Amino acid sequence: MPRYGVLNDAYLGSWLQRDEPGGPMWALNLMKYRPVADYRDGRETSLSGIEADDVYSPDEELRAVGARIILLAPVVHQLVGDDTVWDRIAIAQYPYRAAMIEMNMRDDFQKAHAHKEAGMESTIVLASFPNEASFTNENGPIPPQLSGTDPERLLLLQVVAHPDHHDLAEGIEATRIGRFWVEDWCIGDHRSFAEARFDLVSPDAAEELIARAPVRDDANYAVIADPAIDDVARSLTDPTRVLF
């Protein structure tokens, strides 16, 4: 059992019972790091938590099961949430649900995972899938080149417990690049979420949101992030995609 969250064994186990694997799956990660990495074997280290997670960086292990990182973004401001203030968000896109289990069973992944466990204080990992609203926005089909790595754009992520929850992107300069329904949590603290919304916002729009008083909310999160990698829109243009 990892120290940074609870495994949803019932849900993860259900993947192996499905007649069809279903995919691709977008695994959304919310990550909070330890100030200093803490290795289970007691080794001394000067690495910060985020530096240990960067050592972990399982790019080769992901590629081995046909998966890839499509979003990696430091959080620059938390707009809505509880006592957990997230440091970074990420999405790993897997070709099907159980590919995540296959990756975790690899020896090379298990060896690298020691760095993640040392660096991560807490995390929530959500199995998400694009709904029909993910492929269009108010301007029509979402162009695949839209990206938060553009210096004129930041990323607004909202993770909500109910799909009808108030949308912070309404009334500001924002471009929706994805709206995903959450099937269940893979790792977390037993809380369930319904939807993840991704919008590109201008720095001015981000400042408008930040200027509002932060909202205490134990059921929902909203953050502004500055992506180093953002392939969310492009990941939705794959003609071979299967939603479920």
Tab-separated table of C-alpha atoms in Angstrom:
chain	number	residue	atom	x	y	z
A	1	MET	CA	0.000	0.000	0.000
A	2	PRO	CA	1.545	3.361	-0.973
A	3	ARG	CA	1.910	5.954	1.765
A	4	TYR	CA	0.481	8.766	-0.367
A	5	GLY	CA	-3.085	7.500	-0.780
A	6	VAL	CA	-5.560	4.634	-0.559
A	7	LEU	CA	-5.896	2.191	-3.447
A	8	ASN	CA	-9.447	1.674	-4.688
A	9	ASP	CA	-9.028	-2.096	-4.862
A	10	ALA	CA	-12.646	-2.835	-5.812
A	11	TYR	CA	-12.569	-0.468	-8.779
A	12	LEU	CA	-9.088	-1.456	-9.960
A	13	GLY	CA	-10.007	-5.120	-9.687
A	14	SER	CA	-13.115	-4.561	-11.807
A	15	TRP	CA	-10.904	-3.657	-14.759
A	16	LEU	CA	-9.744	-7.254	-15.009
A	17	GLN	CA	-13.346	-8.533	-15.077
A	18	ARG	CA	-14.488	-6.458	-18.067
A	19	ASP	CA	-15.371	-8.156	-21.349
A	20	GLU	CA	-13.873	-5.175	-23.199
A	21	PRO	CA	-10.827	-3.258	-21.913
A	22	GLY	CA	-12.222	0.183	-22.853
A	23	GLY	CA	-10.020	3.093	-23.663
A	24	PRO	CA	-8.143	5.184	-23.959
A	25	MET	CA	-8.242	6.312	-20.341
A	26	TRP	CA	-6.998	9.679	-19.117
A	27	ALA	CA	-5.585	9.225	-15.575
A	28	LEU	CA	-5.747	12.642	-13.932
A	29	ASN	CA	-3.259	13.110	-11.078
A	30	LEU	CA	-3.442	15.772	-8.365
A	31	MET	CA	-0.118	15.794	-6.504
A	32	LYS	CA	1.165	17.247	-3.231
A	33	TYR	CA	4.829	16.759	-2.363
A	34	ARG	CA	6.796	16.347	0.841
A	35	PRO	CA	9.144	19.266	1.616
A	36	VAL	CA	12.012	16.726	1.741
A	37	ALA	CA	11.911	13.255	0.191
A	38	ASP	CA	11.399	10.451	2.718
A	39	TYR	CA	12.554	7.036	1.496
A	40	ARG	CA	10.979	3.932	2.990
A	41	ASP	CA	14.420	2.294	3.334
A	42	GLY	CA	15.676	5.198	5.464
A	43	ARG	CA	18.365	6.401	3.072
A	44	GLU	CA	19.590	9.940	3.573
A	45	THR	CA	18.798	12.402	0.817
A	46	SER	CA	18.871	16.109	0.071
A	47	LEU	CA	16.173	15.791	-2.585
A	48	SER	CA	12.947	17.697	-2.203
A	49	GLY	CA	9.720	15.798	-2.738
A	50	ILE	CA	9.218	17.186	-6.219
A	51	GLU	CA	12.837	16.413	-7.136
A	52	ALA	CA	12.334	12.790	-6.077
A	53	ASP	CA	9.220	12.604	-8.240
A	54	ASP	CA	11.219	13.990	-11.147
A	55	VAL	CA	13.739	11.158	-10.659
A	56	TYR	CA	10.791	8.727	-10.768
A	57	SER	CA	9.567	10.102	-14.154
A	58	PRO	CA	8.337	6.784	-15.681
A	59	ASP	CA	8.426	7.763	-19.376
A	60	GLU	CA	9.960	4.482	-20.564
A	61	GLU	CA	7.632	2.388	-18.421
A	62	LEU	CA	4.624	4.261	-19.793
A	63	ARG	CA	5.764	3.784	-23.380
A	64	ALA	CA	6.203	0.066	-22.726
A	65	VAL	CA	2.424	-0.282	-22.195
A	66	GLY	CA	1.453	2.213	-24.909
A	67	ALA	CA	0.813	5.108	-22.512
A	68	ARG	CA	2.141	8.667	-22.454
A	69	ILE	CA	2.147	11.855	-20.410
A	70	ILE	CA	-0.128	14.442	-22.012
A	71	LEU	CA	-0.192	17.015	-19.209
A	72	LEU	CA	2.392	18.089	-16.654
A	73	ALA	CA	1.753	21.407	-14.959
A	74	PRO	CA	2.898	23.089	-11.742
A	75	VAL	CA	0.015	24.673	-9.841
A	76	VAL	CA	0.503	28.421	-9.500
A	77	HIS	CA	-2.661	29.132	-7.501
A	78	GLN	CA	-5.406	27.113	-5.826
A	79	LEU	CA	-8.775	28.804	-6.198
A	80	VAL	CA	-11.045	26.246	-4.539
A	81	GLY	CA	-10.273	23.398	-2.171
A	82	ASP	CA	-9.587	22.159	1.326
A	83	ASP	CA	-6.476	21.886	3.484
A	84	THR	CA	-4.602	20.011	0.744
A	85	VAL	CA	-2.923	22.523	-1.544
A	86	TRP	CA	-1.832	20.769	-4.735
A	87	ASP	CA	1.646	21.368	-6.127
A	88	ARG	CA	1.319	19.827	-9.565
A	89	ILE	CA	-1.210	18.185	-11.875
A	90	ALA	CA	-0.619	15.620	-14.590
A	91	ILE	CA	-2.443	13.303	-16.967
A	92	ALA	CA	-1.167	9.940	-18.178
A	93	GLN	CA	-3.144	8.648	-21.143
A	94	TYR	CA	-3.357	4.857	-21.181
A	95	PRO	CA	-4.543	2.842	-24.214
A	96	TYR	CA	-6.995	0.972	-21.945
A	97	ARG	CA	-7.757	0.856	-18.233
A	98	ALA	CA	-5.762	-2.216	-17.214
A	99	ALA	CA	-2.596	-0.880	-18.887
A	100	MET	CA	-2.054	1.066	-15.649
A	101	ILE	CA	-2.011	-2.211	-13.703
A	102	GLU	CA	0.311	-3.796	-16.265
A	103	MET	CA	2.745	-0.910	-15.879
A	104	ASN	CA	2.665	-1.124	-12.086
A	105	MET	CA	3.575	-4.812	-12.241
A	106	ARG	CA	6.777	-4.192	-14.226
A	107	ASP	CA	10.047	-4.627	-12.331
A	108	ASP	CA	11.503	-1.431	-13.778
A	109	PHE	CA	8.458	0.515	-12.609
A	110	GLN	CA	8.624	-0.955	-9.100
A	111	LYS	CA	12.266	0.084	-8.823
A	112	ALA	CA	11.539	3.645	-9.971
A	113	HIS	CA	8.420	3.885	-7.825
A	114	ALA	CA	10.538	4.154	-4.656
A	115	HIS	CA	11.314	7.732	-5.694
A	116	LYS	CA	7.645	8.608	-6.194
A	117	GLU	CA	6.684	7.204	-2.812
A	118	ALA	CA	9.543	9.117	-1.177
A	119	GLY	CA	8.507	12.403	-2.745
A	120	MET	CA	4.715	12.283	-2.699
A	121	GLU	CA	2.826	13.352	0.409
A	122	SER	CA	-0.638	12.761	-1.040
A	123	THR	CA	-2.243	12.233	-4.414
A	124	ILE	CA	-5.593	11.670	-6.055
A	125	VAL	CA	-5.671	9.690	-9.305
A	126	LEU	CA	-8.939	9.725	-11.260
A	127	ALA	CA	-9.900	7.511	-14.190
A	128	SER	CA	-11.484	9.942	-16.618
A	129	PHE	CA	-12.922	9.788	-20.121
A	130	PRO	CA	-13.926	12.611	-22.479
A	131	ASN	CA	-17.614	13.261	-22.856
A	132	GLU	CA	-19.060	14.610	-26.086
A	133	ALA	CA	-18.547	18.183	-24.883
A	134	SER	CA	-14.795	17.528	-24.926
A	135	PHE	CA	-14.586	17.653	-28.699
A	136	THR	CA	-16.155	21.071	-29.249
A	137	ASN	CA	-16.329	24.419	-27.538
A	138	GLU	CA	-18.216	27.637	-28.236
A	139	ASN	CA	-16.126	28.102	-31.407
A	140	GLY	CA	-16.736	24.646	-32.869
A	141	PRO	CA	-14.352	21.649	-32.960
A	142	ILE	CA	-11.381	22.098	-30.621
A	143	PRO	CA	-8.183	22.681	-32.641
A	144	PRO	CA	-5.515	20.152	-31.610
A	145	GLN	CA	-2.803	22.820	-31.428
A	146	LEU	CA	-4.433	24.592	-28.468
A	147	SER	CA	-2.031	24.321	-25.552
A	148	GLY	CA	-1.399	25.872	-22.173
A	149	THR	CA	2.339	25.865	-22.907
A	150	ASP	CA	1.711	29.004	-24.979
A	151	PRO	CA	3.177	31.840	-22.850
A	152	GLU	CA	-0.047	33.798	-23.355
A	153	ARG	CA	-2.149	31.050	-21.777
A	154	LEU	CA	-2.556	29.321	-18.440
A	155	LEU	CA	-4.659	26.296	-17.575
A	156	LEU	CA	-7.743	26.324	-15.371
A	157	LEU	CA	-8.599	22.878	-14.015
A	158	GLN	CA	-11.819	22.233	-12.127
A	159	VAL	CA	-12.468	18.856	-10.477
A	160	VAL	CA	-16.035	18.748	-9.237
A	161	ALA	CA	-18.167	16.294	-7.305
A	162	HIS	CA	-21.300	16.986	-9.370
A	163	PRO	CA	-21.530	17.847	-13.096
A	164	ASP	CA	-23.924	20.718	-12.353
A	165	HIS	CA	-21.455	22.416	-10.018
A	166	HIS	CA	-20.816	26.082	-10.810
A	167	ASP	CA	-18.373	26.543	-13.694
A	168	LEU	CA	-15.659	29.117	-12.942
A	169	ALA	CA	-14.940	29.492	-16.666
A	170	GLU	CA	-18.296	31.152	-17.231
A	171	GLY	CA	-18.061	34.917	-17.553
A	172	ILE	CA	-14.289	35.110	-18.068
A	173	GLU	CA	-12.028	34.930	-21.108
A	174	ALA	CA	-11.597	31.161	-21.350
A	175	THR	CA	-11.350	28.490	-24.063
A	176	ARG	CA	-12.514	25.022	-23.149
A	177	ILE	CA	-10.163	22.276	-24.331
A	178	GLY	CA	-11.715	19.300	-22.578
A	179	ARG	CA	-14.542	18.141	-20.357
A	180	PHE	CA	-14.084	14.668	-18.907
A	181	TRP	CA	-16.389	12.501	-16.835
A	182	VAL	CA	-14.761	10.676	-13.947
A	183	GLU	CA	-15.592	6.997	-13.788
A	184	ASP	CA	-14.031	6.476	-10.346
A	185	TRP	CA	-10.954	7.151	-8.243
A	186	CYS	CA	-7.926	4.863	-8.508
A	187	ILE	CA	-5.940	6.329	-5.616
A	188	GLY	CA	-7.280	8.846	-3.132
A	189	ASP	CA	-9.063	9.319	0.157
A	190	HIS	CA	-12.431	7.692	-0.623
A	191	ARG	CA	-13.978	10.876	-2.058
A	192	SER	CA	-15.699	10.603	-5.427
A	193	PHE	CA	-15.666	13.169	-8.216
A	194	ALA	CA	-17.892	13.477	-11.265
A	195	GLU	CA	-16.110	15.679	-13.756
A	196	ALA	CA	-12.842	17.404	-14.709
A	197	ARG	CA	-12.952	20.580	-16.795
A	198	PHE	CA	-9.972	22.046	-18.635
A	199	ASP	CA	-9.883	25.625	-19.927
A	200	LEU	CA	-7.144	27.798	-21.353
A	201	VAL	CA	-7.227	31.265	-19.810
A	202	SER	CA	-5.262	34.433	-20.400
A	203	PRO	CA	-2.980	35.734	-17.629
A	204	ASP	CA	-5.462	38.586	-17.137
A	205	ALA	CA	-8.364	36.158	-16.740
A	206	ALA	CA	-6.287	34.106	-14.324
A	207	GLU	CA	-5.581	37.213	-12.268
A	208	GLU	CA	-9.306	37.972	-12.242
A	209	LEU	CA	-9.988	34.546	-10.750
A	210	ILE	CA	-7.104	34.801	-8.284
A	211	ALA	CA	-8.303	38.218	-7.107
A	212	ARG	CA	-11.479	36.654	-5.797
A	213	ALA	CA	-11.384	35.309	-2.255
A	214	PRO	CA	-10.285	31.650	-2.200
A	215	VAL	CA	-13.173	29.280	-1.602
A	216	ARG	CA	-13.036	26.652	1.140
A	217	ASP	CA	-14.662	23.521	-0.254
A	218	ASP	CA	-14.146	19.935	0.930
A	219	ALA	CA	-15.758	18.408	-2.174
A	220	ASN	CA	-14.350	20.329	-5.149
A	221	TYR	CA	-11.049	21.721	-6.429
A	222	ALA	CA	-10.069	24.444	-8.875
A	223	VAL	CA	-6.491	25.424	-9.690
A	224	ILE	CA	-4.559	27.615	-12.093
A	225	ALA	CA	-1.557	25.788	-13.558
A	226	ASP	CA	1.273	26.689	-15.930
A	227	PRO	CA	1.896	23.600	-18.090
A	228	ALA	CA	5.310	22.361	-19.123
A	229	ILE	CA	3.518	19.700	-21.224
A	230	ASP	CA	-0.036	20.146	-22.506
A	231	ASP	CA	-1.301	17.743	-25.154
A	232	VAL	CA	-4.867	17.529	-23.832
A	233	ALA	CA	-6.547	18.971	-26.935
A	234	ARG	CA	-4.388	16.936	-29.313
A	235	SER	CA	-5.152	13.726	-27.412
A	236	LEU	CA	-8.833	14.178	-28.306
A	237	THR	CA	-8.206	14.208	-32.089
A	238	ASP	CA	-6.986	10.611	-32.354
A	239	PRO	CA	-9.338	8.970	-34.888
A	240	THR	CA	-8.855	5.558	-33.225
A	241	ARG	CA	-10.135	6.728	-29.864
A	242	VAL	CA	-12.808	4.723	-28.089
A	243	LEU	CA	-14.650	6.543	-25.323
A	244	PHE	CA	-15.572	3.621	-23.104
